[in-house]
């Protein structure tokens, strides 16, 4: 069987986040449930997360050969070695693996994250560095969890972009596949964002701030500090069509480049009025994060 996705985990936190997302509902593409997978991928952690004694103990020739044929192979090829594609009987999870195995696995990942020693004693492989052990276990998790696709996604309410480069990276990842927790698709969101960014680059002279804009201007500091926009209803003129094309994504990326290079005074914000260049650009990133937070990438990626 072929995995449905290829998670790109870098840390234990990435694995934990994906497990918690899968726990809310998933589509299996293999034979094992989430609980069975957690039982299986948690077994090496439970068995091996202990320091060798003494710490500088040398591997035996047999252990060194086993490490080359297994650990080194996986780290080099990012794939299990041909002789290890089928789990041995002792590593096959019970059919009735309970949901408690999920919690047990998360606890093991937290122990791995907090592990303070430079090496672990990895059974027949002997002593390996903690970096090797960590990378191996994260790869192992990605290999098996890739056979589960989340069916339900949770909005990324804490999403923040530090720069337009972060924004571009998130869009690139979303283009690979995503789950929508709102009503707009990626092309629709990009259509809306592109319109608003082009508006910000509108030529002057600009109108004076209205009384309503002046009144709302005091709230900008809170928005910039929290990264959270007030509840808004977009006017019809900037609401995207239901059939917004994929080309809207590329249009947004092109407009972002123009925005990065724009050196004229930016137009007043339609709600908050005239802002400094820095605040106007920071508000744009918050606006982008607000809408794109409703899309959750299928493949996890480092938080921008």
Tab-separated table of C-alpha atoms in Angstrom:
chain	number	residue	atom	x	y	z
A	1	UNK	CA	0.000	0.000	0.000
A	2	UNK	CA	1.060	3.561	-0.662
A	3	UNK	CA	0.827	6.262	1.993
A	4	UNK	CA	-1.794	8.942	1.367
A	5	UNK	CA	0.532	11.769	2.372
A	6	UNK	CA	4.116	12.411	3.356
A	7	UNK	CA	4.241	14.408	6.590
A	8	UNK	CA	7.375	16.499	6.937
A	9	UNK	CA	7.971	16.529	10.681
A	10	UNK	CA	11.018	18.275	12.095
A	11	UNK	CA	10.323	18.075	15.824
A	12	UNK	CA	8.378	16.057	18.357
A	13	UNK	CA	5.939	18.965	18.557
A	14	UNK	CA	5.130	18.536	14.853
A	15	UNK	CA	4.303	14.867	15.408
A	16	UNK	CA	2.168	15.629	18.474
A	17	UNK	CA	0.221	18.294	16.579
A	18	UNK	CA	-0.542	15.882	13.739
A	19	UNK	CA	-1.559	13.073	16.104
A	20	UNK	CA	-3.956	15.422	17.869
A	21	UNK	CA	-5.408	16.508	14.531
A	22	UNK	CA	-5.846	12.889	13.427
A	23	UNK	CA	-7.514	12.090	16.713
A	24	UNK	CA	-10.396	14.341	15.714
A	25	UNK	CA	-11.137	12.115	12.744
A	26	UNK	CA	-9.228	10.491	9.900
A	27	UNK	CA	-9.491	8.412	6.762
A	28	UNK	CA	-7.309	5.264	6.936
A	29	UNK	CA	-5.344	4.197	3.864
A	30	UNK	CA	-3.792	1.139	5.444
A	31	UNK	CA	-4.698	-1.635	7.864
A	32	UNK	CA	-3.875	0.006	11.172
A	33	UNK	CA	-5.899	2.452	13.247
A	34	UNK	CA	-4.370	5.532	14.866
A	35	UNK	CA	-4.231	3.672	18.190
A	36	UNK	CA	-2.433	0.729	16.552
A	37	UNK	CA	0.062	3.030	14.851
A	38	UNK	CA	0.760	4.863	18.113
A	39	UNK	CA	1.300	1.503	19.836
A	40	UNK	CA	3.764	0.508	17.116
A	41	UNK	CA	5.755	3.728	16.763
A	42	UNK	CA	5.772	4.228	20.517
A	43	UNK	CA	7.326	0.829	21.196
A	44	UNK	CA	10.934	1.833	20.294
A	45	UNK	CA	10.607	4.895	22.510
A	46	UNK	CA	9.349	2.931	25.471
A	47	UNK	CA	11.997	0.245	25.024
A	48	UNK	CA	15.066	2.309	24.183
A	49	UNK	CA	14.860	5.754	25.743
A	50	UNK	CA	17.503	5.119	28.365
A	51	UNK	CA	21.189	6.098	28.550
A	52	UNK	CA	23.950	3.548	27.982
A	53	UNK	CA	26.141	2.717	30.959
A	54	UNK	CA	28.816	3.925	30.753
A	55	UNK	CA	27.892	6.734	28.373
A	56	UNK	CA	30.978	6.223	26.189
A	57	UNK	CA	30.533	2.458	25.824
A	58	UNK	CA	31.623	1.267	22.366
A	59	UNK	CA	29.303	-0.848	20.220
A	60	UNK	CA	30.179	-4.455	19.585
A	61	UNK	CA	31.042	-5.423	15.983
A	62	UNK	CA	27.588	-6.964	15.648
A	63	UNK	CA	25.900	-3.816	16.927
A	64	UNK	CA	27.976	-1.626	14.602
A	65	UNK	CA	26.980	-3.769	11.617
A	66	UNK	CA	23.308	-3.630	12.629
A	67	UNK	CA	23.498	0.151	12.954
A	68	UNK	CA	24.942	0.495	9.444
A	69	UNK	CA	22.273	-1.764	7.985
A	70	UNK	CA	19.349	-0.090	9.748
A	71	UNK	CA	19.897	3.284	11.420
A	72	UNK	CA	22.437	4.625	8.930
A	73	UNK	CA	20.392	3.323	6.001
A	74	UNK	CA	17.219	5.096	7.168
A	75	UNK	CA	19.027	8.347	7.908
A	76	UNK	CA	20.708	8.297	4.488
A	77	UNK	CA	17.864	7.078	2.287
A	78	UNK	CA	14.847	8.385	4.258
A	79	UNK	CA	13.275	4.975	3.764
A	80	UNK	CA	13.254	1.685	5.631
A	81	UNK	CA	15.855	-0.822	4.446
A	82	UNK	CA	14.509	-3.555	2.121
A	83	UNK	CA	14.867	-6.246	4.787
A	84	UNK	CA	12.826	-4.227	7.339
A	85	UNK	CA	9.727	-3.275	5.354
A	86	UNK	CA	7.585	-5.792	7.248
A	87	UNK	CA	7.344	-5.414	11.018
A	88	UNK	CA	8.455	-8.459	13.026
A	89	UNK	CA	5.673	-10.177	15.037
A	90	UNK	CA	6.711	-8.502	18.294
A	91	UNK	CA	6.142	-5.090	16.688
A	92	UNK	CA	2.682	-5.808	15.245
A	93	UNK	CA	0.074	-4.014	17.381
A	94	UNK	CA	-2.951	-5.767	18.836
A	95	UNK	CA	-6.157	-5.390	16.841
A	96	UNK	CA	-7.915	-3.989	19.898
A	97	UNK	CA	-5.315	-1.321	20.691
A	98	UNK	CA	-7.086	1.244	22.881
A	99	UNK	CA	-7.196	5.023	22.481
A	100	UNK	CA	-5.035	5.212	25.601
A	101	UNK	CA	-2.130	4.197	23.326
A	102	UNK	CA	-2.409	7.623	21.684
A	103	UNK	CA	-1.911	9.375	25.015
A	104	UNK	CA	0.858	6.956	25.875
A	105	UNK	CA	2.655	7.765	22.638
A	106	UNK	CA	2.342	11.518	23.159
A	107	UNK	CA	3.825	11.085	26.642
A	108	UNK	CA	6.738	9.153	25.129
A	109	UNK	CA	7.334	11.938	22.601
A	110	UNK	CA	7.418	14.480	25.425
A	111	UNK	CA	9.976	12.304	27.213
A	112	UNK	CA	12.046	12.199	24.023
A	113	UNK	CA	11.820	15.973	23.721
A	114	UNK	CA	13.058	16.397	27.309
A	115	UNK	CA	15.771	13.712	27.127
A	116	UNK	CA	19.038	15.197	28.432
A	117	UNK	CA	21.655	12.555	27.646
A	118	UNK	CA	23.840	12.554	24.488
A	119	UNK	CA	23.167	8.881	23.682
A	120	UNK	CA	20.555	6.159	24.034
A	121	UNK	CA	20.977	2.397	24.193
A	122	UNK	CA	18.982	1.146	21.206
A	123	UNK	CA	18.584	-2.579	21.768
A	124	UNK	CA	20.513	-4.718	19.247
A	125	UNK	CA	21.825	-1.558	17.554
A	126	UNK	CA	23.711	-0.562	20.679
A	127	UNK	CA	24.533	3.057	21.587
A	128	UNK	CA	23.432	5.775	19.158
A	129	UNK	CA	23.436	9.540	19.537
A	130	UNK	CA	20.233	11.195	20.662
A	131	UNK	CA	20.124	13.142	17.380
A	132	UNK	CA	20.208	9.893	15.401
A	133	UNK	CA	17.569	8.340	17.642
A	134	UNK	CA	15.336	11.414	17.455
A	135	UNK	CA	15.569	11.653	13.655
A	136	UNK	CA	14.895	7.938	13.287
A	137	UNK	CA	11.786	8.055	15.462
A	138	UNK	CA	10.392	11.151	13.760
A	139	UNK	CA	10.876	9.470	10.376
A	140	UNK	CA	9.199	6.320	11.722
A	141	UNK	CA	6.205	8.385	12.855
A	142	UNK	CA	5.901	10.135	9.490
A	143	UNK	CA	6.080	6.822	7.619
A	144	UNK	CA	3.122	5.312	9.487
A	145	UNK	CA	0.988	8.390	10.163
A	146	UNK	CA	1.142	9.128	6.436
A	147	UNK	CA	-1.366	6.284	6.008
A	148	UNK	CA	-3.977	8.372	7.855
A	149	UNK	CA	-5.538	11.518	6.395
A	150	UNK	CA	-7.255	13.931	8.783
A	151	UNK	CA	-10.983	14.255	8.081
A	152	UNK	CA	-11.569	17.179	10.352
A	153	UNK	CA	-9.340	20.186	10.738
A	154	UNK	CA	-9.151	22.851	13.406
A	155	UNK	CA	-8.632	26.444	12.418
A	156	UNK	CA	-5.094	27.724	13.017
A	157	UNK	CA	-6.138	30.517	15.349
A	158	UNK	CA	-2.562	31.309	16.429
A	159	UNK	CA	-1.212	31.710	12.890
A	160	UNK	CA	1.131	34.698	12.552
A	161	UNK	CA	3.477	35.737	9.753
A	162	UNK	CA	6.700	37.571	10.549
A	163	UNK	CA	7.245	38.497	6.910
A	164	UNK	CA	5.818	38.102	3.428
A	165	UNK	CA	8.349	35.294	2.941
A	166	UNK	CA	6.587	33.379	5.727
A	167	UNK	CA	3.287	34.101	4.009
A	168	UNK	CA	4.576	32.801	0.676
A	169	UNK	CA	5.896	29.632	2.322
A	170	UNK	CA	2.528	28.926	3.911
A	171	UNK	CA	0.703	29.469	0.622
A	172	UNK	CA	3.130	27.105	-1.126
A	173	UNK	CA	2.394	24.434	1.466
A	174	UNK	CA	-1.365	24.970	1.254
A	175	UNK	CA	-1.190	24.499	-2.513
A	176	UNK	CA	-0.093	20.906	-1.867
A	177	UNK	CA	-3.405	20.211	-0.148
A	178	UNK	CA	-5.474	21.558	2.717
A	179	UNK	CA	-8.601	21.191	4.785
A	180	UNK	CA	-10.986	24.148	4.877
A	181	UNK	CA	-12.525	25.067	8.215
A	182	UNK	CA	-14.407	28.024	6.736
A	183	UNK	CA	-16.371	28.732	3.564
A	184	UNK	CA	-13.655	30.149	1.281
A	185	UNK	CA	-11.181	28.103	-0.745
A	186	UNK	CA	-7.498	28.999	-1.170
A	187	UNK	CA	-8.163	30.708	-4.540
A	188	UNK	CA	-11.046	32.684	-3.018
A	189	UNK	CA	-8.938	33.826	-0.077
A	190	UNK	CA	-6.067	34.789	-2.372
A	191	UNK	CA	-8.499	36.684	-4.633
A	192	UNK	CA	-9.719	38.694	-1.629
A	193	UNK	CA	-6.237	39.361	-0.250
A	194	UNK	CA	-4.883	40.426	-3.623
A	195	UNK	CA	-7.668	42.998	-4.019
A	196	UNK	CA	-7.000	44.509	-0.592
A	197	UNK	CA	-3.231	44.676	-1.120
A	198	UNK	CA	-3.669	46.385	-4.472
A	199	UNK	CA	-5.972	48.855	-2.751
A	200	UNK	CA	-3.184	49.625	-0.262
A	201	UNK	CA	-0.945	50.601	-3.174
A	202	UNK	CA	-3.570	52.879	-4.686
A	203	UNK	CA	-2.195	56.206	-5.982
A	204	UNK	CA	-2.654	59.437	-4.047
A	205	UNK	CA	-3.732	61.928	-3.163
A	206	UNK	CA	-5.714	60.019	-0.538
A	207	UNK	CA	-8.885	61.201	1.127
A	208	UNK	CA	-8.874	62.548	4.658
A	209	UNK	CA	-9.695	60.032	7.374
A	210	UNK	CA	-13.380	59.868	8.211
A	211	UNK	CA	-14.659	60.256	11.755
A	212	UNK	CA	-15.346	56.518	11.836
A	213	UNK	CA	-11.771	55.730	10.806
A	214	UNK	CA	-10.391	58.129	13.395
A	215	UNK	CA	-12.489	56.461	16.077
A	216	UNK	CA	-11.320	52.990	15.113
A	217	UNK	CA	-7.678	54.077	14.812
A	218	UNK	CA	-7.206	53.759	18.565
A	219	UNK	CA	-7.811	50.017	18.273
A	220	UNK	CA	-4.926	49.409	15.881
A	221	UNK	CA	-2.440	48.978	18.738
A	222	UNK	CA	-4.499	46.104	20.146
A	223	UNK	CA	-4.753	44.424	16.731
A	224	UNK	CA	-0.984	44.688	16.198
A	225	UNK	CA	-0.258	43.368	19.690
A	226	UNK	CA	-2.648	40.414	19.564
A	227	UNK	CA	-2.588	39.614	15.855
A	228	UNK	CA	-6.374	39.321	15.981
A	229	UNK	CA	-8.716	41.356	13.808
A	230	UNK	CA	-12.113	42.476	15.097
A	231	UNK	CA	-15.143	40.727	13.632
A	232	UNK	CA	-15.685	42.165	10.184
A	233	UNK	CA	-18.061	41.780	7.279
A	234	UNK	CA	-16.343	42.296	3.938
A	235	UNK	CA	-18.205	44.531	1.493
A	236	UNK	CA	-19.523	42.854	-1.636
A	237	UNK	CA	-16.861	44.529	-3.788
A	238	UNK	CA	-14.079	42.511	-2.150
A	239	UNK	CA	-15.960	39.234	-1.655
A	240	UNK	CA	-14.528	36.597	-4.015
A	241	UNK	CA	-16.550	34.754	-6.634
A	242	UNK	CA	-17.449	31.151	-5.838
A	243	UNK	CA	-15.426	29.979	-8.844
A	244	UNK	CA	-12.258	31.958	-8.129
A	245	UNK	CA	-9.565	30.296	-10.295
A	246	UNK	CA	-6.218	28.909	-9.190
A	247	UNK	CA	-4.614	31.801	-11.042
A	248	UNK	CA	-5.781	33.991	-8.141
A	249	UNK	CA	-3.041	32.378	-6.043
A	250	UNK	CA	-0.336	33.409	-8.487
A	251	UNK	CA	-1.899	36.872	-8.775
A	252	UNK	CA	-1.568	37.294	-5.011
A	253	UNK	CA	2.066	36.173	-5.037
A	254	UNK	CA	2.865	38.660	-7.810
A	255	UNK	CA	1.096	41.467	-5.963
A	256	UNK	CA	3.003	40.587	-2.784
A	257	UNK	CA	6.252	41.141	-4.673
A	258	UNK	CA	4.998	44.504	-5.887
A	259	UNK	CA	3.927	45.344	-2.332
A	260	UNK	CA	7.376	44.472	-0.957
A	261	UNK	CA	8.952	46.847	-3.484
A	262	UNK	CA	6.378	49.628	-3.122
A	263	UNK	CA	7.964	52.782	-1.703
A	264	UNK	CA	5.187	55.354	-2.100
A	265	UNK	CA	2.890	56.288	0.798
A	266	UNK	CA	0.348	53.514	1.351
A	267	UNK	CA	-3.354	54.273	1.132
A	268	UNK	CA	-5.332	54.642	4.362
A	269	UNK	CA	-6.856	51.426	5.660
A	270	UNK	CA	-10.582	51.226	4.935
A	271	UNK	CA	-11.342	50.744	8.635
A	272	UNK	CA	-8.465	52.316	10.552
A	273	UNK	CA	-7.531	55.194	8.285
A	274	UNK	CA	-4.006	56.569	7.912
A	275	UNK	CA	-1.269	54.418	9.457
A	276	UNK	CA	2.502	54.405	9.447
A	277	UNK	CA	4.125	52.337	6.723
A	278	UNK	CA	5.303	49.750	9.271
A	279	UNK	CA	1.876	49.431	10.894
A	280	UNK	CA	0.127	49.243	7.519
A	281	UNK	CA	2.399	46.388	6.426
A	282	UNK	CA	2.080	44.578	9.764
A	283	UNK	CA	-1.694	44.895	9.522
A	284	UNK	CA	-1.579	43.380	6.050
A	285	UNK	CA	0.223	40.294	7.394
A	286	UNK	CA	-2.364	39.994	10.160
A	287	UNK	CA	-5.160	40.246	7.608
A	288	UNK	CA	-3.551	37.514	5.493
A	289	UNK	CA	-3.054	35.263	8.529
A	290	UNK	CA	-6.660	35.839	9.604
A	291	UNK	CA	-8.039	34.416	6.359
A	292	UNK	CA	-5.457	31.711	5.714
A	293	UNK	CA	-5.865	30.420	9.273
A	294	UNK	CA	-9.129	28.883	8.059
A	295	UNK	CA	-7.109	26.510	5.860
A	296	UNK	CA	-5.085	23.709	7.425
A	297	UNK	CA	-2.345	22.102	5.312
A	298	UNK	CA	-2.561	18.344	4.935
A	299	UNK	CA	1.193	18.064	5.314
A	300	UNK	CA	2.450	19.738	8.479
A	301	UNK	CA	5.161	22.351	8.075
A	302	UNK	CA	7.187	24.480	10.450
A	303	UNK	CA	5.151	27.312	11.785
A	304	UNK	CA	5.925	30.496	9.933
